[in-house]
Short mmCIF file of C-alpha atoms and ligand atoms in Angstrom, two decimals:
data_model
loop_
_atom_site.label_atom_id
_atom_site.label_comp_id
_atom_site.label_asym_id
_atom_site.label_seq_id
_atom_site.Cartn_x
_atom_site.Cartn_y
_atom_site.Cartn_z
CA MET I 1017 216.85 -13.87 49.91
CA THR I 1018 214.39 -12.93 53.21
CA GLU I 1019 210.97 -11.39 51.62
CA PRO I 1020 209.91 -8.28 52.41
CA ILE I 1021 207.79 -6.72 55.79
CA LEU I 1022 204.45 -6.08 54.20
CA VAL I 1023 202.51 -2.75 55.01
CA ALA I 1024 199.15 -2.25 54.30
CA GLY I 1025 198.15 1.65 53.92
CA GLY I 1026 200.30 4.07 52.94
CA GLY I 1027 199.17 6.72 55.30
CA LEU I 1028 201.21 8.19 58.16
CA GLY I 1029 201.63 5.26 60.45
CA GLY I 1030 202.06 2.54 57.13
CA LEU I 1031 204.76 5.47 56.43
CA ALA I 1032 206.53 5.76 59.21
CA VAL I 1033 206.96 2.26 60.16
CA ALA I 1034 208.07 1.54 56.73
CA LEU I 1035 210.91 4.22 57.56
CA ALA I 1036 211.49 3.50 60.73
CA LEU I 1037 212.01 -0.33 59.81
CA GLY I 1038 213.64 0.79 56.15
CA ARG I 1039 216.16 3.14 58.69
CA GLN I 1040 217.25 -0.62 60.32
CA GLY I 1041 218.16 -2.14 57.05
CA ARG I 1042 214.94 -4.44 56.74
CA ALA I 1043 213.28 -4.35 53.07
CA VAL I 1044 210.01 -3.20 53.31
CA ARG I 1045 206.75 -3.07 50.18
CA VAL I 1046 204.37 -0.44 51.82
CA LEU I 1047 200.70 -1.92 49.65
CA GLU I 1048 198.24 1.56 49.34
CA GLN I 1049 195.28 1.09 47.74
CA THR I 1050 194.84 4.97 45.95
CA PRO I 1051 196.18 6.20 42.63
CA GLU I 1052 198.91 8.06 44.93
CA LEU I 1053 200.25 8.12 48.11
CA GLY I 1054 199.08 11.54 50.59
CA ALA I 1055 197.43 12.90 47.90
CA ILE I 1056 194.58 14.72 50.19
CA GLY I 1057 193.68 15.51 53.67
CA TYR I 1058 192.99 18.57 55.88
CA GLY I 1059 195.28 20.30 59.15
CA ILE I 1060 196.33 17.98 61.67
CA GLN I 1061 197.17 18.93 65.54
CA LEU I 1062 200.67 17.32 66.97
CA GLY I 1063 201.24 16.76 70.55
CA PRO I 1064 204.49 17.46 72.53
CA ASN I 1065 205.21 13.40 72.88
CA VAL I 1066 205.25 12.77 68.93
CA PHE I 1067 208.61 14.74 68.23
CA PRO I 1068 210.79 11.87 70.08
CA MET I 1069 209.64 9.45 67.23
CA PHE I 1070 210.22 12.12 64.62
CA GLU I 1071 213.78 12.28 65.94
CA ARG I 1072 214.23 8.59 65.73
CA LEU I 1073 212.84 8.70 62.25
CA GLY I 1074 214.98 11.57 61.21
CA VAL I 1075 212.51 14.44 60.25
CA ASN I 1076 213.05 16.59 62.82
CA ASP I 1077 213.22 19.40 60.96
CA ALA I 1078 212.00 19.09 57.78
CA VAL I 1079 208.58 18.46 60.00
CA LEU I 1080 209.29 21.76 61.59
CA ALA I 1081 209.91 23.27 58.25
CA GLN I 1082 206.26 22.85 57.37
CA SER I 1083 205.01 23.21 60.93
CA ILE I 1084 203.20 26.59 62.51
CA LEU I 1085 203.53 26.62 66.15
CA PRO I 1086 200.08 28.19 67.66
CA ARG I 1087 200.40 31.15 69.93
CA ALA I 1088 198.01 29.07 72.15
CA CYS I 1089 195.70 26.20 72.16
CA ILE I 1090 192.46 27.61 73.85
CA LEU I 1091 189.81 26.39 75.25
CA PHE I 1092 185.96 28.52 74.29
CA ASP I 1093 182.63 28.11 75.21
CA ALA I 1094 181.07 27.85 72.34
CA LEU I 1095 177.74 29.89 74.19
CA SER I 1096 178.58 32.92 75.71
CA GLY I 1097 182.79 33.13 74.10
CA GLU I 1098 184.12 33.12 76.95
CA GLU I 1099 187.87 32.14 77.64
CA LEU I 1100 187.78 28.66 79.92
CA THR I 1101 191.21 27.76 79.25
CA ARG I 1102 194.60 28.78 78.16
CA ILE I 1103 197.85 26.97 77.19
CA PRO I 1104 200.59 29.42 76.03
CA GLY I 1105 202.26 28.05 73.15
CA GLU I 1106 205.93 28.16 73.89
CA GLN I 1107 206.09 29.39 77.62
CA ALA I 1108 203.82 26.60 78.63
CA LEU I 1109 203.89 23.28 76.40
CA ARG I 1110 207.24 24.10 74.54
CA ALA I 1111 208.69 24.92 77.91
CA ARG I 1112 206.64 22.16 80.22
CA PHE I 1113 207.24 18.71 78.08
CA GLY I 1114 210.54 19.98 75.83
CA HIS I 1115 209.11 19.31 72.49
CA PRO I 1116 206.63 22.26 70.51
CA TYR I 1117 202.62 21.63 69.56
CA ILE I 1118 201.99 22.23 66.30
CA VAL I 1119 199.44 21.71 63.87
CA ILE I 1120 200.60 21.25 59.76
CA HIS I 1121 198.98 20.45 56.41
CA ARG I 1122 198.09 16.64 56.07
CA VAL I 1123 199.55 16.76 52.83
CA ASP I 1124 202.75 17.86 54.03
CA LEU I 1125 203.97 16.14 56.76
CA HIS I 1126 202.51 12.92 54.60
CA ARG I 1127 205.31 14.52 52.05
CA VAL I 1128 208.10 14.09 54.53
CA LEU I 1129 207.80 10.87 55.14
CA LEU I 1130 207.32 10.36 51.60
CA ASP I 1131 210.29 11.93 50.98
CA ALA I 1132 212.37 9.82 53.46
CA CYS I 1133 210.78 7.10 52.37
CA ARG I 1134 212.34 7.53 48.79
CA ALA I 1135 215.51 8.49 49.81
CA THR I 1136 215.47 4.98 52.02
CA PRO I 1137 217.12 2.36 50.41
CA GLY I 1138 214.86 -0.71 50.84
CA ILE I 1139 211.78 0.94 50.85
CA VAL I 1140 209.19 0.20 47.97
CA LEU I 1141 206.24 2.16 48.07
CA GLU I 1142 203.73 1.23 45.89
CA PRO I 1143 200.06 2.81 44.85
CA SER I 1144 196.69 1.51 43.23
CA ALA I 1145 197.06 -1.72 45.55
CA SER I 1146 194.67 -2.82 47.91
CA VAL I 1147 194.82 -5.69 50.09
CA ALA I 1148 191.65 -8.12 49.72
CA ARG I 1149 192.95 -10.34 51.95
CA PHE I 1150 195.72 -12.28 53.37
CA GLU I 1151 196.96 -15.99 54.38
CA ALA I 1152 199.71 -16.33 56.93
CA GLY I 1153 201.72 -19.57 57.26
CA ARG I 1154 204.62 -20.68 58.98
CA ASP I 1155 207.31 -18.72 56.38
CA GLY I 1156 205.20 -15.63 56.23
CA VAL I 1157 202.43 -13.95 54.46
CA THR I 1158 200.57 -13.86 51.11
CA VAL I 1159 198.62 -10.99 50.48
CA THR I 1160 195.92 -11.15 47.94
CA THR I 1161 195.12 -7.78 45.98
CA ASP I 1162 191.55 -6.64 44.49
CA ASP I 1163 193.46 -6.81 41.41
CA GLY I 1164 194.03 -10.82 42.05
CA ARG I 1165 197.97 -10.15 42.41
CA SER I 1166 199.80 -12.84 45.14
CA ILE I 1167 202.51 -10.94 47.14
CA ALA I 1168 204.64 -12.73 49.40
CA GLY I 1169 206.10 -11.08 52.72
CA ALA I 1170 207.94 -12.20 55.73
CA ALA I 1171 205.01 -10.45 57.94
CA LEU I 1172 202.06 -8.08 57.44
CA ILE I 1173 201.59 -5.21 59.32
CA GLY I 1174 197.78 -3.86 58.76
CA ALA I 1175 198.07 0.12 58.80
CA ASP I 1176 194.45 0.27 56.70
CA GLY I 1177 192.89 2.59 59.19
CA LEU I 1178 189.43 2.57 60.74
CA ARG I 1179 188.02 -0.04 58.11
CA SER I 1180 190.88 -1.74 58.23
CA VAL I 1181 190.58 -5.45 56.45
CA VAL I 1182 193.83 -6.68 58.27
CA ARG I 1183 191.78 -6.33 61.02
CA ALA I 1184 188.52 -7.74 59.91
CA ALA I 1185 190.82 -11.10 59.86
CA ILE I 1186 192.81 -10.76 62.80
CA VAL I 1187 190.22 -9.22 65.10
CA ALA I 1188 186.93 -9.72 63.64
CA ASP I 1189 185.16 -7.60 65.54
CA GLY I 1190 183.24 -6.15 62.64
CA GLU I 1191 182.54 -2.37 61.45
CA PRO I 1192 183.69 1.05 63.83
CA LYS I 1193 181.21 2.32 65.88
CA PRO I 1194 179.79 5.52 64.73
CA VAL I 1195 178.57 7.71 67.96
CA GLY I 1196 176.38 9.77 66.27
CA TYR I 1197 178.07 12.84 65.45
CA VAL I 1198 179.43 14.03 62.01
CA ALA I 1199 182.30 16.14 60.96
CA HIS I 1200 182.45 18.85 59.02
CA ARG I 1201 186.21 20.28 57.71
CA THR I 1202 187.00 23.77 55.46
CA ILE I 1203 190.56 24.66 54.36
CA LEU I 1204 190.38 28.30 52.76
CA PRO I 1205 192.74 31.02 52.41
CA ILE I 1206 193.57 32.72 55.87
CA GLU I 1207 192.83 36.02 53.83
CA ARG I 1208 189.14 35.38 54.40
CA VAL I 1209 188.53 35.30 57.21
CA PRO I 1210 187.01 38.21 59.57
CA ALA I 1211 189.17 40.93 60.89
CA GLY I 1212 189.74 40.92 64.58
CA MET I 1213 189.67 37.31 65.17
CA GLN I 1214 192.21 35.15 66.58
CA ARG I 1215 193.93 33.40 63.52
CA ASP I 1216 197.23 32.52 65.18
CA ILE I 1217 195.86 29.87 67.63
CA SER I 1218 194.88 26.78 67.80
CA ALA I 1219 190.98 26.80 69.10
CA LEU I 1220 188.37 24.19 70.55
CA TRP I 1221 184.91 26.22 70.90
CA ILE I 1222 182.74 23.85 72.97
CA GLY I 1223 178.27 23.76 73.45
CA PRO I 1224 175.81 21.36 74.36
CA GLY I 1225 176.03 18.26 71.39
CA PHE I 1226 179.00 20.35 69.22
CA HIS I 1227 182.27 21.81 68.93
CA LEU I 1228 184.54 23.60 66.01
CA VAL I 1229 187.87 23.27 66.14
CA HIS I 1230 190.12 26.14 63.61
CA TYR I 1231 193.86 27.01 63.89
CA PRO I 1232 196.25 28.52 60.55
CA LEU I 1233 198.24 26.39 58.12
CA ARG I 1234 201.29 26.41 55.58
CA HIS I 1235 202.67 29.39 57.03
CA SER I 1236 199.77 31.28 57.96
CA THR I 1237 198.31 31.71 54.55
CA LEU I 1238 195.65 28.80 55.12
CA PHE I 1239 193.28 28.71 57.84
CA ASN I 1240 191.37 25.03 58.85
CA ILE I 1241 187.98 24.69 60.72
CA VAL I 1242 186.72 21.50 61.65
CA ALA I 1243 183.07 21.76 62.49
CA VAL I 1244 181.42 18.90 64.70
CA PHE I 1245 178.38 17.88 66.11
CA ARG I 1246 175.22 15.51 66.86
CA THR I 1247 172.81 14.16 64.92
CA GLY I 1248 170.45 11.62 64.01
CA SER I 1249 171.31 11.76 60.06
CA PHE I 1250 175.02 10.61 60.86
CA GLY I 1251 174.89 6.88 58.74
CA ASP I 1252 172.39 9.41 56.10
CA LYS I 1253 174.08 10.88 52.52
CA GLY I 1254 172.96 14.44 52.13
CA ASP I 1255 173.70 17.03 49.97
CA ALA I 1256 175.15 20.47 50.68
CA ALA I 1257 171.79 22.24 51.64
CA PHE I 1258 170.75 19.58 53.77
CA HIS I 1259 174.00 19.61 55.48
CA ALA I 1260 174.02 23.90 55.45
CA ALA I 1261 170.22 23.51 56.84
CA GLU I 1262 171.70 20.72 60.00
CA VAL I 1263 174.07 22.96 60.67
CA GLU I 1264 171.98 26.32 60.94
CA ARG I 1265 169.54 24.29 63.12
CA THR I 1266 172.40 23.05 65.32
CA TYR I 1267 174.50 25.75 65.57
CA ARG I 1268 171.35 28.23 66.16
CA SER I 1269 172.21 29.54 69.62
CA ALA I 1270 176.37 29.18 69.37
CA HIS I 1271 178.52 32.71 69.38
CA PRO I 1272 178.68 34.86 66.72
CA VAL I 1273 182.42 34.13 66.29
CA ILE I 1274 181.12 30.41 65.61
CA LYS I 1275 178.66 31.60 62.93
CA SER I 1276 180.75 33.15 60.90
CA LEU I 1277 183.23 30.78 60.79
CA LEU I 1278 180.38 28.17 59.64
CA ALA I 1279 179.08 30.72 57.39
CA LEU I 1280 182.92 30.02 55.37
CA MET I 1281 182.83 26.38 55.12
CA ASP I 1282 182.38 24.05 52.38
CA LEU I 1283 179.19 21.85 53.37
CA GLU I 1284 178.96 19.57 50.65
CA ARG I 1285 181.15 16.38 52.29
CA ARG I 1286 180.81 15.19 55.82
CA TRP I 1287 182.72 12.33 57.59
CA THR I 1288 180.94 9.78 59.80
CA ILE I 1289 182.85 10.26 63.41
CA ALA I 1290 183.58 6.67 64.98
CA ASP I 1291 185.64 4.66 67.22
CA ARG I 1292 186.04 0.90 68.55
CA ASP I 1293 186.51 -0.48 72.06
CA PRO I 1294 189.76 -1.38 72.94
CA VAL I 1295 190.94 -5.39 72.40
CA ARG I 1296 193.89 -6.42 74.32
CA HIS I 1297 195.36 -8.52 71.13
CA TRP I 1298 195.80 -7.14 67.32
CA SER I 1299 197.92 -9.41 65.88
CA SER I 1300 198.04 -13.44 65.28
CA GLY I 1301 201.34 -15.15 64.31
CA PRO I 1302 202.87 -12.94 61.32
CA ALA I 1303 200.53 -10.02 61.02
CA THR I 1304 199.66 -7.36 63.30
CA LEU I 1305 198.33 -4.00 63.63
CA LEU I 1306 199.22 -0.08 64.16
CA GLY I 1307 197.13 3.02 63.95
CA ASP I 1308 193.54 3.40 63.70
CA ALA I 1309 193.45 -0.05 62.24
CA ALA I 1310 194.53 -1.45 65.72
CA HIS I 1311 192.89 1.09 68.18
CA PRO I 1312 191.28 3.93 66.54
CA ALA I 1313 190.02 7.12 69.27
CA LEU I 1314 187.69 10.10 69.32
CA GLN I 1315 189.36 13.10 68.23
CA THR I 1316 188.96 14.50 71.48
CA PHE I 1317 192.94 14.40 72.01
CA ALA I 1318 193.86 14.64 68.40
CA GLN I 1319 196.52 12.24 69.04
CA GLY I 1320 195.53 9.55 66.83
CA ALA I 1321 198.50 10.02 64.46
CA CYS I 1322 200.67 10.42 67.11
CA MET I 1323 199.37 7.13 68.65
CA ALA I 1324 200.16 5.46 64.90
CA ILE I 1325 203.92 7.01 64.76
CA GLU I 1326 204.32 5.68 67.97
CA ASP I 1327 203.48 2.25 67.10
CA ALA I 1328 205.66 2.57 64.00
CA VAL I 1329 208.67 2.93 66.08
CA CYS I 1330 208.04 1.09 68.85
CA LEU I 1331 207.03 -1.63 66.44
CA ALA I 1332 209.93 -1.85 64.52
CA ASP I 1333 212.18 -1.44 68.20
CA CYS I 1334 210.11 -4.57 68.99
CA ILE I 1335 211.09 -6.44 65.73
CA ALA I 1336 215.05 -5.41 65.65
CA GLN I 1337 215.01 -6.60 69.49
CA THR I 1338 213.67 -10.18 68.64
CA GLY I 1339 215.92 -10.27 65.51
CA ALA I 1340 212.54 -11.91 63.45
CA GLN I 1341 213.08 -12.51 59.59
CA ALA I 1342 210.39 -14.59 58.97
CA GLY I 1343 206.98 -16.00 59.72
CA ALA I 1344 206.77 -17.64 63.23
CA ASP I 1345 209.84 -15.57 64.45
CA PHE I 1346 207.67 -12.58 63.69
CA THR I 1347 204.93 -13.21 66.29
CA ALA I 1348 206.56 -13.46 69.49
CA ALA I 1349 207.88 -9.05 68.36
CA PHE I 1350 204.68 -8.77 68.17
CA ARG I 1351 203.32 -10.06 71.37
CA ARG I 1352 205.95 -7.49 72.45
CA TYR I 1353 204.99 -4.40 70.46
CA GLU I 1354 200.86 -4.66 71.69
CA ALA I 1355 201.85 -5.61 75.67
CA ALA I 1356 204.39 -1.94 75.04
CA ARG I 1357 201.18 0.03 73.73
CA ILE I 1358 198.25 -1.31 75.13
CA VAL I 1359 197.74 0.62 78.32
CA ARG I 1360 198.80 3.90 76.72
CA THR I 1361 196.69 3.54 73.81
CA ALA I 1362 193.78 2.42 75.04
CA ARG I 1363 193.69 4.93 77.35
CA VAL I 1364 193.22 7.51 74.43
CA GLN I 1365 190.59 5.49 74.08
CA LEU I 1366 188.88 5.42 77.27
CA GLU I 1367 189.85 9.09 78.61
CA GLY I 1368 189.09 10.12 74.86
CA ARG I 1369 185.50 9.46 74.81
CA GLU I 1370 184.88 10.45 79.05
CA LEU I 1371 186.54 13.76 77.61
CA TRP I 1372 184.05 13.73 74.76
CA ALA I 1373 181.33 13.64 76.51
CA GLY I 1374 182.54 16.38 79.31
CA TYR I 1375 183.37 18.74 75.85
CA HIS I 1376 179.38 18.09 74.44
CA ALA I 1377 177.52 18.23 77.72
CA GLU I 1378 174.32 19.83 78.11
CA GLY I 1379 172.05 21.42 81.23
CA ILE I 1380 173.85 20.82 84.59
CA ALA I 1381 176.50 18.82 83.76
CA ARG I 1382 177.83 21.21 80.99
CA ASP I 1383 178.10 23.48 84.29
CA VAL I 1384 180.18 20.60 85.99
CA TRP I 1385 182.57 20.38 83.17
CA LEU I 1386 182.70 24.14 82.10
CA ALA I 1387 183.28 24.59 85.64
CA THR I 1388 186.20 22.22 85.79
CA PHE I 1389 187.93 23.33 82.56
CA ALA I 1390 188.23 27.31 83.99
CA SER I 1391 189.12 26.34 87.04
CA ARG I 1392 192.85 24.99 85.38
CA ASP I 1393 195.44 27.47 84.94
CA ALA I 1394 197.77 26.53 82.08
CA ALA I 1395 199.97 24.50 84.24
CA ALA I 1396 197.18 22.10 85.88
CA THR I 1397 195.81 21.94 82.43
CA CYS I 1398 199.12 20.42 81.29
CA GLU I 1399 199.48 18.29 84.09
CA CYS I 1400 196.22 16.71 82.99
CA LEU I 1401 197.75 16.07 80.07
CA SER I 1402 201.26 15.01 81.29
CA TRP I 1403 200.37 11.14 81.05
CA LEU I 1404 200.04 11.92 76.94
CA TYR I 1405 202.61 14.77 76.35
CA ASP I 1406 205.25 13.51 78.51
CA GLY I 1407 205.27 10.61 75.74
CA PHE I 1408 206.60 7.02 75.30
CA THR I 1409 209.06 4.84 76.78
CA LEU I 1410 210.47 2.71 74.18
CA PRO I 1411 210.66 -1.05 75.18
CA ASN I 1412 214.46 -0.80 75.17
CA GLN I 1413 214.32 2.66 76.30
CA ALA I 1414 212.66 1.40 79.64
CA ALA I 1415 215.62 -1.23 79.89
CA ALA I 1416 218.59 1.45 79.23
CA PRO I 1417 219.98 3.40 82.18
CA ALA I 1418 218.15 6.67 82.37
CA SER I 1419 221.00 8.16 81.16
CA ALA I 1420 221.32 6.60 78.61
CA ARG I 1421 217.88 8.24 77.40
CA GLY I 1422 218.95 11.73 77.58
CA ALA I 1423 217.24 11.87 81.00
CA SER I 1424 219.29 14.93 83.19
C1 FAD U 931 187.61 14.73 62.14
C2 FAD U 931 189.37 14.39 61.91
C3 FAD U 931 190.00 14.90 62.57
C4 FAD U 931 191.56 14.67 63.38
N1 FAD U 931 192.44 15.16 63.76
C5 FAD U 931 193.30 14.98 64.57
C6 FAD U 931 194.47 15.60 65.24
O1 FAD U 931 194.51 16.52 64.74
N2 FAD U 931 195.46 15.44 65.38
C7 FAD U 931 195.67 13.37 65.27
O2 FAD U 931 197.07 13.68 65.19
N3 FAD U 931 194.98 12.73 64.09
C8 FAD U 931 193.64 13.26 64.27
N4 FAD U 931 192.99 12.41 63.46
C9 FAD U 931 193.50 11.24 64.12
C10 FAD U 931 193.75 10.85 62.09
O3 FAD U 931 193.77 11.19 61.21
C11 FAD U 931 193.83 8.80 62.30
O4 FAD U 931 194.25 8.47 63.53
C12 FAD U 931 195.30 8.84 61.73
O5 FAD U 931 194.94 9.46 60.43
C13 FAD U 931 195.51 7.54 61.44
O6 FAD U 931 196.52 7.31 60.59
P1 FAD U 931 196.91 5.50 60.24
O7 FAD U 931 198.13 5.69 59.25
O8 FAD U 931 196.59 4.50 60.88
O9 FAD U 931 195.52 5.14 59.38
P2 FAD U 931 194.53 6.30 58.07
O10 FAD U 931 195.56 7.92 58.10
O11 FAD U 931 193.32 6.12 58.02
O12 FAD U 931 195.42 5.84 56.82
C14 FAD U 931 195.75 4.52 55.80
C15 FAD U 931 195.47 4.15 55.25
O13 FAD U 931 195.33 2.81 54.52
C16 FAD U 931 194.73 2.89 53.01
N5 FAD U 931 194.17 1.84 53.00
C17 FAD U 931 192.71 1.56 53.04
N6 FAD U 931 192.74 0.14 53.11
C18 FAD U 931 193.49 -0.24 52.48
C19 FAD U 931 193.37 -1.92 51.55
N7 FAD U 931 192.34 -2.99 51.84
N8 FAD U 931 194.41 -1.74 50.79
C20 FAD U 931 195.69 -0.66 51.34
N9 FAD U 931 195.54 -0.08 51.33
C21 FAD U 931 194.59 0.51 52.36
C22 FAD U 931 194.26 4.02 53.04
O14 FAD U 931 194.29 4.57 51.53
C23 FAD U 931 195.52 5.02 53.75
O15 FAD U 931 196.25 5.89 52.94
C24 FAD U 931 191.35 13.18 63.01
C25 FAD U 931 190.29 12.14 62.66
C26 FAD U 931 189.58 12.99 61.94
C27 FAD U 931 188.45 12.30 61.08
#
């Protein structure tokens, strides 16, 4: 019997690839380090480009049932409170790209993918299985877990996130690069949000060295806030009092709306923001990577999960196209997958860095960026994002006639 394809990591990318492969009738075994898959998480924004992937995975309706379509996506100047750009959700985004822009609780999205995986024969989900290392041979891979188990597979997909151990063996480019910023995240009952605030939008407030994002979640019962800022202490462990003092200092000149939201945040925990340089190859023999393990980007475009899910469908298609069954067969499939994904994912990484600099610019550079953002109406902003939101052409679609891809 053919060994299953092993997936290290049961995050959004790992479950998406398990589902894509399981729907082809493949045996897949997902090894996830935590005792419960997808138990924690905050809000996540997903662009229209992910919806053709959800359709392929058969989860479109289930995702939409858990989602909110913000009334608009609005970019604000975090100092003056001035609205710089507004993209109406339905009229501009859905009309232009054919699919909505949504916000969803990560736990809910995870649950949708988990339920679909559980309903698909051939997918085994294994919690408390932390991948320590792997060895590749002619016929496949052998993974060793932290608790000493040895697990054989036809191939290995490293979907184990920013600090991937599978990447360490394949690419060996060390730790991700901190960019000197940290993020605080909070979800709270929406009734705690001050009256008069626009709660039904996806908002991004940009200021010198900081930004703040907010949007509603879970049938508008919850409110998600993310505060991101530059600090020399990004690598230090601090407590809530230390973090609160830093936040107060950093946002002292921010608009009152931002200050009122910061006052609601739980500042106990924070995340160091880091990315990596793009690499041309992230596969070696019968082992490859996807999502943050392959091409982690800054959060500028809010596309990390979308890229992981696009990777998943593309990778499963490349495996199907080559008919790979064991070991060395997968090498060709993985090369094809990398070639299909490199430019798009590297663009998210590299343009993400440029736009990140724009969001956080100071002095005259800030004036220039603000004037540029303000000069774009909704249609112009959509055009700037069309390379991303128009979606990804899967390798088998590229070969098919346009009529077979549903183009009109
Ligand atoms: C503040 C912030 C806001 C963000 N907002 C957005 C957004 O709005 N939209 C968006 O698309 N993206 C967003 N992202 C990015 C997004 O979260 C990631 O890009 C996405 O989760 C990547 O998915 P993944 O499956 O590749 O990795 P992960 O989600 O990191 O999943 C990796 C999984 O692997 C497991 N794992 C790790 N090591 C091992 C091991 N050795 N063995 C077994 N299992 C292991 C982990 O426990 C985890 O379950 C945001 C990120 C941050 C930090």
